[in-house]
PDB file of C-alpha atoms in Angstrom:
ATOM      1  CA  MET A 137     204.578  85.884 172.453  1.00  0.00           C
ATOM      2  CA  ALA A 138     202.810  83.424 174.768  1.00  0.00           C
ATOM      3  CA  GLU A 139     204.040  79.831 174.581  1.00  0.00           C
ATOM      4  CA  TYR A 140     200.731  78.009 174.291  1.00  0.00           C
ATOM      5  CA  VAL A 141     200.785  74.215 174.524  1.00  0.00           C
ATOM      6  CA  ASP A 142     198.147  71.733 173.383  1.00  0.00           C
ATOM      7  CA  ALA A 143     198.570  68.874 175.849  1.00  0.00           C
ATOM      8  CA  TRP A 144     196.752  66.322 173.665  1.00  0.00           C
ATOM      9  CA  VAL A 145     197.096  66.096 169.895  1.00  0.00           C
ATOM     10  CA  PRO A 146     196.707  62.880 167.848  1.00  0.00           C
ATOM     11  CA  GLY A 147     200.299  62.513 166.655  1.00  0.00           C
ATOM     12  CA  TRP A 148     203.091  64.211 164.742  1.00  0.00           C
ATOM     13  CA  THR A 149     202.875  64.658 160.992  1.00  0.00           C
ATOM     14  CA  PRO A 150     204.016  67.563 158.809  1.00  0.00           C
ATOM     15  CA  GLU A 151     200.349  68.610 158.595  1.00  0.00           C
ATOM     16  CA  THR A 152     199.958  68.537 162.388  1.00  0.00           C
ATOM     17  CA  ASP A 153     203.117  70.567 162.899  1.00  0.00           C
ATOM     18  CA  GLY A 154     201.989  73.162 160.370  1.00  0.00           C
ATOM     19  CA  ILE A 155     198.507  73.494 161.882  1.00  0.00           C
ATOM     20  CA  LEU A 156     199.899  73.897 165.403  1.00  0.00           C
ATOM     21  CA  LYS A 157     202.223  76.691 164.300  1.00  0.00           C
ATOM     22  CA  GLU A 158     199.470  78.399 162.321  1.00  0.00           C
ATOM     23  CA  LEU A 159     197.157  78.343 165.344  1.00  0.00           C
ATOM     24  CA  GLY A 160     199.852  79.852 167.568  1.00  0.00           C
ATOM     25  CA  TYR A 161     201.124  76.874 169.565  1.00  0.00           C
ATOM     26  CA  SER A 162     204.781  76.665 170.529  1.00  0.00           C
ATOM     27  CA  ALA A 163     204.607  72.992 171.564  1.00  0.00           C
ATOM     28  CA  ALA A 164     202.250  70.057 172.030  1.00  0.00           C
ATOM     29  CA  VAL A 165     202.066  66.577 173.522  1.00  0.00           C
ATOM     30  CA  ALA A 166     201.292  63.791 171.066  1.00  0.00           C
ATOM     31  CA  LYS A 167     199.017  60.910 171.983  1.00  0.00           C
ATOM     32  CA  ALA A 168     200.787  58.593 169.547  1.00  0.00           C
ATOM     33  CA  PRO A 169     204.345  57.591 170.558  1.00  0.00           C
ATOM     34  CA  THR A 170     207.059  59.475 168.711  1.00  0.00           C
ATOM     35  CA  LYS A 171     210.774  59.956 169.231  1.00  0.00           C
ATOM     36  CA  ALA A 172     210.924  63.348 167.554  1.00  0.00           C
ATOM     37  CA  LYS A 173     208.516  65.162 169.891  1.00  0.00           C
ATOM     38  CA  THR A 174     207.134  64.861 173.411  1.00  0.00           C
ATOM     39  CA  SER A 175     204.480  62.162 173.615  1.00  0.00           C
ATOM     40  CA  ALA A 176     202.350  60.680 176.369  1.00  0.00           C
ATOM     41  CA  ALA A 177     201.600  57.016 176.925  1.00  0.00           C
ATOM     42  CA  TRP A 178     198.047  56.076 177.867  1.00  0.00           C
ATOM     43  CA  ILE A 179     197.809  53.340 180.462  1.00  0.00           C
ATOM     44  CA  ASP A 180     195.147  50.844 181.460  1.00  0.00           C
ATOM     45  CA  ALA A 181     193.484  51.837 184.712  1.00  0.00           C
ATOM     46  CA  SER A 182     193.149  48.185 185.771  1.00  0.00           C
ATOM     47  CA  ASN A 183     196.880  47.954 186.518  1.00  0.00           C
ATOM     48  CA  VAL A 184     198.003  51.540 186.939  1.00  0.00           C
ATOM     49  CA  GLN A 185     201.186  51.247 188.971  1.00  0.00           C
ATOM     50  CA  GLN A 186     202.898  48.524 186.947  1.00  0.00           C
ATOM     51  CA  ALA A 187     201.728  49.949 183.611  1.00  0.00           C
ATOM     52  CA  ALA A 188     203.048  53.408 184.482  1.00  0.00           C
ATOM     53  CA  LYS A 189     206.437  52.128 185.614  1.00  0.00           C
ATOM     54  CA  LYS A 190     206.729  49.910 182.539  1.00  0.00           C
ATOM     55  CA  THR A 191     205.910  52.891 180.328  1.00  0.00           C
ATOM     56  CA  LEU A 192     208.513  55.129 181.937  1.00  0.00           C
ATOM     57  CA  ASP A 193     211.196  52.443 182.016  1.00  0.00           C
ATOM     58  CA  SER A 194     210.674  51.849 178.291  1.00  0.00           C
ATOM     59  CA  GLY A 195     211.471  55.485 177.532  1.00  0.00           C
ATOM     60  CA  GLY A 196     208.115  57.216 177.946  1.00  0.00           C
ATOM     61  CA  ARG A 197     208.152  60.736 179.313  1.00  0.00           C
ATOM     62  CA  LEU A 198     204.542  61.418 180.346  1.00  0.00           C
ATOM     63  CA  VAL A 199     201.757  59.151 181.587  1.00  0.00           C
ATOM     64  CA  TYR A 200     198.099  59.889 180.844  1.00  0.00           C
ATOM     65  CA  ALA A 201     195.073  57.984 182.144  1.00  0.00           C
ATOM     66  CA  ALA A 202     191.418  58.212 181.120  1.00  0.00           C
ATOM     67  CA  GLY A 203     189.026  58.854 183.973  1.00  0.00           C
ATOM     68  CA  GLY A 204     185.746  57.102 184.610  1.00  0.00           C
ATOM     69  CA  ALA A 205     183.940  55.778 187.651  1.00  0.00           C
ATOM     70  CA  GLU A 206     185.096  56.884 191.098  1.00  0.00           C
ATOM     71  CA  SER A 207     186.610  53.460 191.845  1.00  0.00           C
ATOM     72  CA  VAL A 208     188.707  53.627 188.657  1.00  0.00           C
ATOM     73  CA  ASN A 209     189.762  57.209 189.287  1.00  0.00           C
ATOM     74  CA  ARG A 210     190.826  56.339 192.821  1.00  0.00           C
ATOM     75  CA  LEU A 211     193.232  53.689 191.479  1.00  0.00           C
ATOM     76  CA  ILE A 212     194.654  56.226 189.034  1.00  0.00           C
ATOM     77  CA  VAL A 213     195.238  59.074 191.489  1.00  0.00           C
ATOM     78  CA  GLU A 214     196.914  56.790 194.026  1.00  0.00           C
ATOM     79  CA  SER A 215     199.803  56.341 191.574  1.00  0.00           C
ATOM     80  CA  HIS A 216     202.751  58.742 191.806  1.00  0.00           C
ATOM     81  CA  GLU A 217     203.602  58.137 188.149  1.00  0.00           C
ATOM     82  CA  VAL A 218     200.405  59.366 186.469  1.00  0.00           C
ATOM     83  CA  ASP A 219     200.749  62.959 185.250  1.00  0.00           C
ATOM     84  CA  VAL A 220     197.213  63.790 184.054  1.00  0.00           C
ATOM     85  CA  ILE A 221     193.846  62.132 184.587  1.00  0.00           C
ATOM     86  CA  TRP A 222     191.564  63.068 181.694  1.00  0.00           C
ATOM     87  CA  ASN A 223     187.817  63.551 181.326  1.00  0.00           C
ATOM     88  CA  THR A 224     186.654  62.340 184.712  1.00  0.00           C
ATOM     89  CA  HIS A 225     183.157  63.528 183.762  1.00  0.00           C
ATOM     90  CA  GLU A 226     182.659  60.534 181.433  1.00  0.00           C
ATOM     91  CA  SER A 227     181.320  58.327 184.209  1.00  0.00           C
ATOM     92  CA  GLU A 228     178.283  56.152 183.456  1.00  0.00           C
ATOM     93  CA  VAL A 229     176.987  56.540 187.015  1.00  0.00           C
ATOM     94  CA  ARG A 230     173.785  58.574 187.215  1.00  0.00           C
ATOM     95  CA  ASP A 231     173.869  61.982 188.896  1.00  0.00           C
ATOM     96  CA  LEU A 232     172.130  62.514 192.226  1.00  0.00           C
ATOM     97  CA  LEU A 233     169.759  65.375 192.952  1.00  0.00           C
ATOM     98  CA  ASN A 234     172.347  67.655 194.571  1.00  0.00           C
ATOM     99  CA  TYR A 235     175.563  65.946 193.506  1.00  0.00           C
ATOM    100  CA  ARG A 236     177.115  65.305 190.108  1.00  0.00           C
ATOM    101  CA  ALA A 237     178.785  61.943 189.463  1.00  0.00           C
ATOM    102  CA  GLY A 238     181.938  63.639 188.219  1.00  0.00           C
ATOM    103  CA  GLY A 239     184.177  60.705 189.089  1.00  0.00           C
ATOM    104  CA  LEU A 240     186.134  62.578 191.759  1.00  0.00           C
ATOM    105  CA  ASP A 241     185.485  63.526 195.340  1.00  0.00           C
ATOM    106  CA  ASP A 242     187.250  65.720 197.866  1.00  0.00           C
ATOM    107  CA  ALA A 243     189.495  62.895 199.085  1.00  0.00           C
ATOM    108  CA  ALA A 244     190.590  61.861 195.573  1.00  0.00           C
ATOM    109  CA  VAL A 245     191.455  65.430 194.600  1.00  0.00           C
ATOM    110  CA  ASN A 246     193.412  65.781 197.824  1.00  0.00           C
ATOM    111  CA  ILE A 247     195.520  62.770 196.749  1.00  0.00           C
ATOM    112  CA  MET A 248     195.979  64.357 193.316  1.00  0.00           C
ATOM    113  CA  ALA A 249     197.407  67.465 194.959  1.00  0.00           C
ATOM    114  CA  GLU A 250     199.790  65.357 197.027  1.00  0.00           C
ATOM    115  CA  HIS A 251     200.931  63.278 194.024  1.00  0.00           C
ATOM    116  CA  LYS A 252     201.187  66.281 191.653  1.00  0.00           C
ATOM    117  CA  ILE A 253     198.583  64.871 189.240  1.00  0.00           C
ATOM    118  CA  MET A 254     196.852  67.365 186.965  1.00  0.00           C
ATOM    119  CA  MET A 255     193.183  67.334 186.006  1.00  0.00           C
ATOM    120  CA  GLY A 256     192.590  67.368 182.244  1.00  0.00           C
ATOM    121  CA  PHE A 257     189.594  68.101 180.023  1.00  0.00           C
ATOM    122  CA  SER A 258     189.472  67.714 176.241  1.00  0.00           C
ATOM    123  CA  LEU A 259     187.138  69.784 174.096  1.00  0.00           C
ATOM    124  CA  SER A 260     186.621  66.828 171.751  1.00  0.00           C
ATOM    125  CA  SER A 261     185.017  64.849 174.573  1.00  0.00           C
ATOM    126  CA  PHE A 262     182.210  67.381 174.956  1.00  0.00           C
ATOM    127  CA  LEU A 263     181.797  67.832 171.209  1.00  0.00           C
ATOM    128  CA  SER A 264     181.345  64.068 170.828  1.00  0.00           C
ATOM    129  CA  ALA A 265     178.491  63.868 173.349  1.00  0.00           C
ATOM    130  CA  GLN A 266     175.663  61.801 171.869  1.00  0.00           C
ATOM    131  CA  TYR A 267     172.986  64.371 172.655  1.00  0.00           C
ATOM    132  CA  GLY A 268     172.648  67.821 174.189  1.00  0.00           C
ATOM    133  CA  ARG A 269     171.356  66.595 177.528  1.00  0.00           C
ATOM    134  CA  GLN A 270     174.437  64.424 178.010  1.00  0.00           C
ATOM    135  CA  ARG A 271     176.667  67.412 177.232  1.00  0.00           C
ATOM    136  CA  ALA A 272     174.803  69.462 179.849  1.00  0.00           C
ATOM    137  CA  PHE A 273     175.304  66.713 182.449  1.00  0.00           C
ATOM    138  CA  TRP A 274     178.993  66.505 181.585  1.00  0.00           C
ATOM    139  CA  LEU A 275     179.433  70.262 181.922  1.00  0.00           C
ATOM    140  CA  GLY A 276     177.858  70.136 185.370  1.00  0.00           C
ATOM    141  CA  ARG A 277     180.187  67.326 186.418  1.00  0.00           C
ATOM    142  CA  ALA A 278     183.255  69.088 185.033  1.00  0.00           C
ATOM    143  CA  ARG A 279     182.379  72.333 186.817  1.00  0.00           C
ATOM    144  CA  GLN A 280     182.057  70.401 190.076  1.00  0.00           C
ATOM    145  CA  ASP A 281     185.478  68.789 189.558  1.00  0.00           C
ATOM    146  CA  VAL A 282     186.979  72.198 188.732  1.00  0.00           C
ATOM    147  CA  ARG A 283     185.709  73.501 192.079  1.00  0.00           C
ATOM    148  CA  PHE A 284     187.406  70.555 193.801  1.00  0.00           C
ATOM    149  CA  ALA A 285     190.610  71.324 191.889  1.00  0.00           C
ATOM    150  CA  ARG A 286     190.554  74.995 192.870  1.00  0.00           C
ATOM    151  CA  LYS A 287     189.993  74.110 196.524  1.00  0.00           C
ATOM    152  CA  LYS A 288     192.989  71.732 196.599  1.00  0.00           C
ATOM    153  CA  LYS A 289     195.120  73.810 194.172  1.00  0.00           C
ATOM    154  CA  VAL A 290     195.283  71.018 191.575  1.00  0.00           C
ATOM    155  CA  PRO A 291     196.382  72.368 188.158  1.00  0.00           C
ATOM    156  CA  VAL A 292     193.861  71.998 185.339  1.00  0.00           C
ATOM    157  CA  VAL A 293     194.862  71.327 181.726  1.00  0.00           C
ATOM    158  CA  VAL A 294     192.540  71.956 178.782  1.00  0.00           C
ATOM    159  CA  ALA A 295     193.419  70.429 175.408  1.00  0.00           C
ATOM    160  CA  SER A 296     191.952  69.695 171.999  1.00  0.00           C
ATOM    161  CA  GLY A 297     191.962  65.907 172.390  1.00  0.00           C
ATOM    162  CA  ALA A 298     191.559  65.730 168.630  1.00  0.00           C
ATOM    163  CA  ALA A 299     191.227  62.453 166.737  1.00  0.00           C
ATOM    164  CA  ASP A 300     193.054  63.974 163.759  1.00  0.00           C
ATOM    165  CA  GLU A 301     194.919  67.159 162.906  1.00  0.00           C
ATOM    166  CA  TRP A 302     191.733  68.871 161.693  1.00  0.00           C
ATOM    167  CA  GLY A 303     190.228  68.696 165.170  1.00  0.00           C
ATOM    168  CA  ILE A 304     192.993  70.749 166.803  1.00  0.00           C
ATOM    169  CA  ARG A 305     191.551  73.933 168.305  1.00  0.00           C
ATOM    170  CA  ALA A 306     193.136  77.366 168.688  1.00  0.00           C
ATOM    171  CA  PRO A 307     194.409  78.438 172.133  1.00  0.00           C
ATOM    172  CA  MET A 308     191.724  81.127 172.485  1.00  0.00           C
ATOM    173  CA  GLU A 309     189.010  78.537 171.845  1.00  0.00           C
ATOM    174  CA  LEU A 310     190.417  76.297 174.581  1.00  0.00           C
ATOM    175  CA  ILE A 311     190.653  79.254 176.959  1.00  0.00           C
ATOM    176  CA  ALA A 312     186.991  80.083 176.292  1.00  0.00           C
ATOM    177  CA  PHE A 313     186.106  76.416 176.843  1.00  0.00           C
ATOM    178  CA  GLY A 314     188.030  76.441 180.126  1.00  0.00           C
ATOM    179  CA  MET A 315     186.008  79.429 181.327  1.00  0.00           C
ATOM    180  CA  LEU A 316     182.838  77.531 180.388  1.00  0.00           C
ATOM    181  CA  LEU A 317     184.056  74.751 182.701  1.00  0.00           C
ATOM    182  CA  GLY A 318     184.224  77.227 185.571  1.00  0.00           C
ATOM    183  CA  LEU A 319     187.831  78.386 185.392  1.00  0.00           C
ATOM    184  CA  ASN A 320     188.434  82.095 185.868  1.00  0.00           C
ATOM    185  CA  GLN A 321     190.366  83.960 183.181  1.00  0.00           C
ATOM    186  CA  GLU A 322     193.786  83.444 184.772  1.00  0.00           C
ATOM    187  CA  GLU A 323     193.138  79.750 185.408  1.00  0.00           C
ATOM    188  CA  ALA A 324     191.856  79.266 181.857  1.00  0.00           C
ATOM    189  CA  VAL A 325     194.977  80.866 180.366  1.00  0.00           C
ATOM    190  CA  ASN A 326     197.208  78.746 182.604  1.00  0.00           C
ATOM    191  CA  SER A 327     195.370  75.613 181.429  1.00  0.00           C
ATOM    192  CA  VAL A 328     196.942  76.026 177.973  1.00  0.00           C
ATOM    193  CA  LEU A 329     200.074  77.921 179.019  1.00  0.00           C
ATOM    194  CA  LYS A 330     201.689  77.498 182.437  1.00  0.00           C
ATOM    195  CA  ASN A 331     200.327  74.071 183.382  1.00  0.00           C
ATOM    196  CA  PRO A 332     201.157  72.179 180.148  1.00  0.00           C
ATOM    197  CA  LEU A 333     204.570  73.882 180.136  1.00  0.00           C
ATOM    198  CA  CYS A 334     205.104  72.304 183.561  1.00  0.00           C
ATOM    199  CA  LEU A 335     204.253  68.943 181.975  1.00  0.00           C
ATOM    200  CA  LEU A 336     206.902  69.482 179.297  1.00  0.00           C
ATOM    201  CA  LYS A 337     209.435  70.432 181.982  1.00  0.00           C
ATOM    202  CA  LYS A 338     208.537  67.278 183.907  1.00  0.00           C
ATOM    203  CA  ALA A 339     209.086  65.205 180.760  1.00  0.00           C
ATOM    204  CA  GLU A 340     212.454  66.896 180.248  1.00  0.00           C
ATOM    205  CA  ASN A 341     213.509  66.194 183.838  1.00  0.00           C
ATOM    206  CA  ARG A 342     212.587  62.532 183.513  1.00  0.00           C
ATOM    207  CA  GLY A 343     214.939  62.195 180.561  1.00  0.00           C
ATOM    208  CA  ASP A 344     217.746  64.230 182.139  1.00  0.00           C
ATOM    209  CA  PRO A 345     220.297  61.954 183.872  1.00  0.00           C
ATOM    210  CA  ASN A 346     221.380  64.894 186.048  1.00  0.00           C
ATOM    211  CA  VAL A 347     217.922  65.126 187.638  1.00  0.00           C
ATOM    212  CA  ILE A 348     217.640  62.281 190.117  1.00  0.00           C
ATOM    213  CA  LEU A 349     214.414  63.230 191.890  1.00  0.00           C
ATOM    214  CA  LYS A 350     212.425  66.373 192.535  1.00  0.00           C
ATOM    215  CA  GLY A 351     214.783  68.789 194.288  1.00  0.00           C
ATOM    216  CA  LEU A 352     217.807  66.531 193.786  1.00  0.00           C
ATOM    217  CA  THR A 353     220.027  67.455 190.828  1.00  0.00           C
ATOM    218  CA  VAL A 354     223.631  66.459 190.170  1.00  0.00           C
ATOM    219  CA  THR A 355     225.694  69.568 189.397  1.00  0.00           C
ATOM    220  CA  SER A 356     228.918  67.652 188.752  1.00  0.00           C
ATOM    221  CA  TRP A 357     229.702  63.958 188.415  1.00  0.00           C
ATOM    222  CA  GLY A 358     233.379  64.508 189.192  1.00  0.00           C
ATOM    223  CA  SER A 359     235.486  61.478 188.360  1.00  0.00           C
ATOM    224  CA  THR A 360     232.355  59.351 187.905  1.00  0.00           C
ATOM    225  CA  SER A 361     231.064  59.097 184.361  1.00  0.00           C
ATOM    226  CA  GLN A 362     227.546  60.342 183.736  1.00  0.00           C
ATOM    227  CA  PRO A 363     225.088  57.421 183.398  1.00  0.00           C
ATOM    228  CA  LYS A 364     223.481  56.926 180.004  1.00  0.00           C
ATOM    229  CA  SER A 365     220.150  55.955 181.522  1.00  0.00           C
ATOM    230  CA  LYS A 366     218.339  56.313 184.819  1.00  0.00           C
ATOM    231  CA  ARG A 367     215.235  55.281 186.699  1.00  0.00           C
ATOM    232  CA  GLN A 368     212.324  57.052 185.008  1.00  0.00           C
ATOM    233  CA  TYR A 369     209.664  56.795 187.676  1.00  0.00           C
ATOM    234  CA  GLY A 370     209.540  58.643 190.973  1.00  0.00           C
ATOM    235  CA  TRP A 371     209.009  62.190 192.190  1.00  0.00           C
ATOM    236  CA  TYR A 372     209.706  64.899 189.630  1.00  0.00           C
TER     237      TYR A 372
END
């Protein structure tokens, strides 16, 4: 059975857990902090680097940031600590005739690839559009950003982004939504399977004292006692 992951659910309650299992998810990432399950901390884009390091040093495992204008997104993607930048299509800048103001450009996506930052889209964002024309603009922007991501091989994550447990969507619905955004079938499946599983593995590595940095793992501490804590930020 496929291990589908919803990379953005509101929080962990018995109702949430039951709904996720009923829909066929094996895991999820909670927006609200919780010690029992994997959660992501949302940081303020005005002070990305310090906020991300503070989050990870305080015990956080994943760092999410909400996208917006290109200047804001550029600050976010320049951080090594951010794991996913979400909903870059929600920029208030008007679209040009032959170019969508999707919040990202070729250079920014190139930095995302270098810093291992994923591109995320939540279905709830599009469902909450104030009117149909805005939703159409957002879809055009998202499809443009997906093309950038494919060109630079940046992983894309699609999630429910629900405000409560009743807004959580089934994996097949998210896969269909991903294909609407311009992902092919394999990419759409990976957006709720392989890519969010990589996020969970990254969160696990950050909390593992044996994993120092990406590609550097302690196999034996010898006569030295294993540390109880470690630096949380860095390359994973």
